[in-house]
PDB file of C-alpha atoms in Angstrom:
ATOM      1  CA  MET A   1       6.913 -17.627  -0.305  1.00 74.00           C
ATOM      2  CA  SER A   2       4.738 -15.502  -2.610  1.00 79.00           C
ATOM      3  CA  VAL A   3       6.902 -15.671  -5.260  1.00 81.00           C
ATOM      4  CA  ARG A   4       6.742 -20.030  -5.454  1.00 76.00           C
ATOM      5  CA  ARG A   5       2.898 -19.569  -5.232  1.00 77.00           C
ATOM      6  CA  LEU A   6       2.317 -17.209  -7.796  1.00 77.00           C
ATOM      7  CA  ARG A   7       4.707 -19.018  -9.987  1.00 75.00           C
ATOM      8  CA  ASP A   8       3.104 -22.727  -8.721  1.00 75.00           C
ATOM      9  CA  ALA A   9      -0.644 -20.603  -9.997  1.00 74.00           C
ATOM     10  CA  GLY A  10       0.880 -20.447 -13.198  1.00 73.00           C
ATOM     11  CA  PHE A  11       1.245 -16.129 -13.232  1.00 78.00           C
ATOM     12  CA  SER A  12       4.357 -13.985 -12.535  1.00 81.00           C
ATOM     13  CA  TRP A  13       6.081 -12.175  -9.456  1.00 81.00           C
ATOM     14  CA  THR A  14       5.612  -8.520 -11.011  1.00 86.00           C
ATOM     15  CA  TRP A  15       2.375  -9.462  -9.403  1.00 86.00           C
ATOM     16  CA  LEU A  16       3.772  -8.177  -6.147  1.00 89.00           C
ATOM     17  CA  LEU A  17       5.298  -5.495  -7.758  1.00 90.00           C
ATOM     18  CA  THR A  18       1.224  -3.501  -7.951  1.00 92.00           C
ATOM     19  CA  LEU A  19       1.186  -3.141  -3.892  1.00 94.00           C
ATOM     20  CA  VAL A  20       4.009  -0.569  -4.569  1.00 96.00           C
ATOM     21  CA  PRO A  21       2.525   2.478  -6.838  1.00 96.00           C
ATOM     22  CA  GLY A  22      -0.099   2.695  -3.913  1.00 96.00           C
ATOM     23  CA  PHE A  23       2.366   1.387  -0.891  1.00 97.00           C
ATOM     24  CA  VAL A  24       4.604   5.388  -2.437  1.00 98.00           C
ATOM     25  CA  MET A  25       2.074   7.348  -2.182  1.00 97.00           C
ATOM     26  CA  PHE A  26       0.264   6.619   0.673  1.00 98.00           C
ATOM     27  CA  SER A  27       3.239   6.823   2.275  1.00 98.00           C
ATOM     28  CA  GLY A  28       4.068  10.273   0.465  1.00 97.00           C
ATOM     29  CA  GLY A  29       1.254  11.386   1.262  1.00 97.00           C
ATOM     30  CA  LEU A  30       0.807  10.916   5.186  1.00 96.00           C
ATOM     31  CA  VAL A  31       5.240  11.800   5.213  1.00 96.00           C
ATOM     32  CA  GLY A  32       4.085  14.948   3.550  1.00 96.00           C
ATOM     33  CA  ILE A  33       1.108  15.760   5.540  1.00 93.00           C
ATOM     34  CA  VAL A  34       3.514  15.189   8.320  1.00 89.00           C
ATOM     35  CA  VAL A  35       6.074  16.855   7.828  1.00 91.00           C
ATOM     36  CA  MET A  36       4.227  19.876   6.753  1.00 92.00           C
ATOM     37  CA  LEU A  37       3.147  20.630   9.728  1.00 87.00           C
ATOM     38  CA  PHE A  38       6.514  20.475  11.927  1.00 85.00           C
ATOM     39  CA  ASP A  39       7.896  22.712   8.808  1.00 89.00           C
ATOM     40  CA  SER A  40       4.810  25.289   9.804  1.00 87.00           C
ATOM     41  CA  GLN A  41       6.443  25.245  13.560  1.00 82.00           C
ATOM     42  CA  LEU A  42       2.438  24.147  14.473  1.00 81.00           C
ATOM     43  CA  LEU A  43       4.334  21.763  16.824  1.00 77.00           C
ATOM     44  CA  SER A  44       7.224  21.516  18.982  1.00 74.00           C
ATOM     45  CA  ASP A  45       5.991  18.483  20.982  1.00 75.00           C
ATOM     46  CA  PRO A  46       4.251  15.757  19.704  1.00 74.00           C
ATOM     47  CA  ALA A  47       2.464  15.394  22.900  1.00 78.00           C
ATOM     48  CA  MET A  48       0.304  18.379  21.492  1.00 78.00           C
ATOM     49  CA  LEU A  49      -1.391  16.088  19.010  1.00 77.00           C
ATOM     50  CA  ASN A  50      -2.836  15.436  22.595  1.00 83.00           C
ATOM     51  CA  SER A  51      -4.127  18.301  23.675  1.00 83.00           C
ATOM     52  CA  GLN A  52      -7.638  19.313  22.785  1.00 88.00           C
ATOM     53  CA  GLU A  53      -6.771  23.336  22.239  1.00 88.00           C
ATOM     54  CA  PHE A  54      -4.197  22.804  20.241  1.00 84.00           C
ATOM     55  CA  LEU A  55      -6.236  21.299  17.883  1.00 84.00           C
ATOM     56  CA  GLN A  56      -9.601  23.343  18.079  1.00 90.00           C
ATOM     57  CA  SER A  57      -7.220  26.222  17.570  1.00 88.00           C
ATOM     58  CA  GLN A  58      -7.466  28.736  14.459  1.00 92.00           C
ATOM     59  CA  ALA A  59      -4.293  28.099  13.454  1.00 87.00           C
ATOM     60  CA  PHE A  60      -4.428  23.760  13.079  1.00 87.00           C
ATOM     61  CA  GLN A  61      -8.232  24.328  11.705  1.00 91.00           C
ATOM     62  CA  ASP A  62      -6.541  26.689   8.989  1.00 92.00           C
ATOM     63  CA  PHE A  63      -3.274  23.592   8.615  1.00 90.00           C
ATOM     64  CA  VAL A  64      -6.156  21.638   7.998  1.00 90.00           C
ATOM     65  CA  ALA A  65      -7.802  23.182   5.623  1.00 93.00           C
ATOM     66  CA  SER A  66      -4.923  24.265   3.752  1.00 93.00           C
ATOM     67  CA  ASP A  67      -5.079  23.345   0.060  1.00 95.00           C
ATOM     68  CA  ALA A  68      -1.895  21.241   0.314  1.00 94.00           C
ATOM     69  CA  VAL A  69      -2.675  19.299   2.759  1.00 94.00           C
ATOM     70  CA  ILE A  70      -6.389  18.153   1.171  1.00 96.00           C
ATOM     71  CA  GLY A  71      -3.951  17.189  -1.940  1.00 96.00           C
ATOM     72  CA  LEU A  72      -1.558  15.315   0.519  1.00 97.00           C
ATOM     73  CA  ALA A  73      -5.154  14.022   2.194  1.00 96.00           C
ATOM     74  CA  LEU A  74      -6.580  12.817  -1.010  1.00 98.00           C
ATOM     75  CA  THR A  75      -2.877  11.264  -2.509  1.00 97.00           C
ATOM     76  CA  ALA A  76      -2.646   9.428   0.796  1.00 97.00           C
ATOM     77  CA  PHE A  77      -6.140   7.476   0.118  1.00 98.00           C
ATOM     78  CA  LEU A  78      -6.057   7.371  -3.663  1.00 98.00           C
ATOM     79  CA  GLY A  79      -3.114   5.255  -2.434  1.00 97.00           C
ATOM     80  CA  PHE A  80      -4.209   3.939   0.201  1.00 98.00           C
ATOM     81  CA  VAL A  81      -7.517   2.944  -1.753  1.00 98.00           C
ATOM     82  CA  LEU A  82      -5.230   1.500  -5.094  1.00 97.00           C
ATOM     83  CA  LEU A  83      -3.870  -0.462  -1.983  1.00 96.00           C
ATOM     84  CA  VAL A  84      -6.540  -2.395  -1.165  1.00 97.00           C
ATOM     85  CA  ILE A  85      -7.090  -3.149  -4.376  1.00 97.00           C
ATOM     86  CA  ALA A  86      -4.276  -4.296  -5.550  1.00 95.00           C
ATOM     87  CA  GLY A  87      -3.498  -6.337  -2.044  1.00 94.00           C
ATOM     88  CA  ILE A  88      -6.999  -8.592  -3.217  1.00 96.00           C
ATOM     89  CA  ALA A  89      -5.672  -9.150  -6.677  1.00 92.00           C
ATOM     90  CA  VAL A  90      -2.280 -10.391  -5.916  1.00 90.00           C
ATOM     91  CA  THR A  91      -4.836 -12.388  -2.587  1.00 89.00           C
ATOM     92  CA  VAL A  92      -7.265 -14.007  -4.737  1.00 89.00           C
ATOM     93  CA  LEU A  93      -3.587 -14.907  -7.228  1.00 86.00           C
ATOM     94  CA  HIS A  94      -2.905 -16.432  -3.988  1.00 84.00           C
ATOM     95  CA  ILE A  95      -5.767 -18.863  -4.104  1.00 84.00           C
ATOM     96  CA  MET A  96      -5.833 -19.938  -7.250  1.00 79.00           C
ATOM     97  CA  PRO A  97      -4.777 -23.440  -7.860  1.00 74.00           C
ATOM     98  CA  SER A  98      -1.733 -24.896  -9.210  1.00 74.00           C
ATOM     99  CA  LYS A  99      -0.658 -25.989 -12.287  1.00 70.00           C
ATOM    100  CA  THR A 100       0.057 -29.467 -12.468  1.00 70.00           C
ATOM    101  CA  TYR A 101       3.101 -30.431 -14.564  1.00 68.00           C
ATOM    102  CA  GLU A 102       1.191 -31.284 -17.982  1.00 70.00           C
ATOM    103  CA  GLN A 103      -0.024 -27.772 -17.334  1.00 70.00           C
ATOM    104  CA  GLY A 104       3.503 -26.115 -17.260  1.00 67.00           C
ATOM    105  CA  ASN A 105       4.631 -25.825 -13.838  1.00 67.00           C
ATOM    106  CA  LYS A 106       8.273 -27.086 -14.529  1.00 69.00           C
ATOM    107  CA  ARG A 107       8.677 -26.986 -10.468  1.00 66.00           C
ATOM    108  CA  LEU A 108       6.045 -30.503  -9.839  1.00 67.00           C
ATOM    109  CA  LYS A 109       7.681 -33.679 -10.369  1.00 71.00           C
ATOM    110  CA  PRO A 110       5.275 -35.306 -12.982  1.00 65.00           C
ATOM    111  CA  ALA A 111       2.597 -37.826 -11.215  1.00 64.00           C
ATOM    112  CA  THR A 112       4.057 -40.789 -14.249  1.00 68.00           C
ATOM    113  CA  PRO A 113       7.250 -40.462 -15.034  1.00 62.00           C
ATOM    114  CA  ILE A 114       8.552 -39.238 -18.288  1.00 61.00           C
ATOM    115  CA  ILE A 115      10.511 -42.396 -20.582  1.00 59.00           C
TER     116      ILE A 115
END
C-alpha cells in the first residue's frame, strides 16, 4: 500500500528504504548493549534489572561508563534520530497529493477518454 501511495504521488518506492539504515543502527546498538551485558557475567537473570542493589552496584556503574557501551548507546541514539527523520520524510511524501493522469500517473484512468 505504501509503494502504491508513493507512486501515485509521483515518488519512487525506494524512499521506503531510507528507514533501513536508522533501524539497523538503532537495533544494532540496543542488541550490542544487551549482548555485552550478558557476556560481562554481570547479569545472570533479566529480573536482576529490577533490583536497585544491582543497578547501584559499582560493577554495573563501571559497565555503563565503559567506552564500548557508550559507543553502542550513541549508535542506538543516532540510529533513532535517523529513523525519526526518515520516517517524517516518508510521511510527508505519503501525504502529498496524487498526480493526475495528465501529469504522468499511468495507474489512474483519464477523466476524459482518449480517442
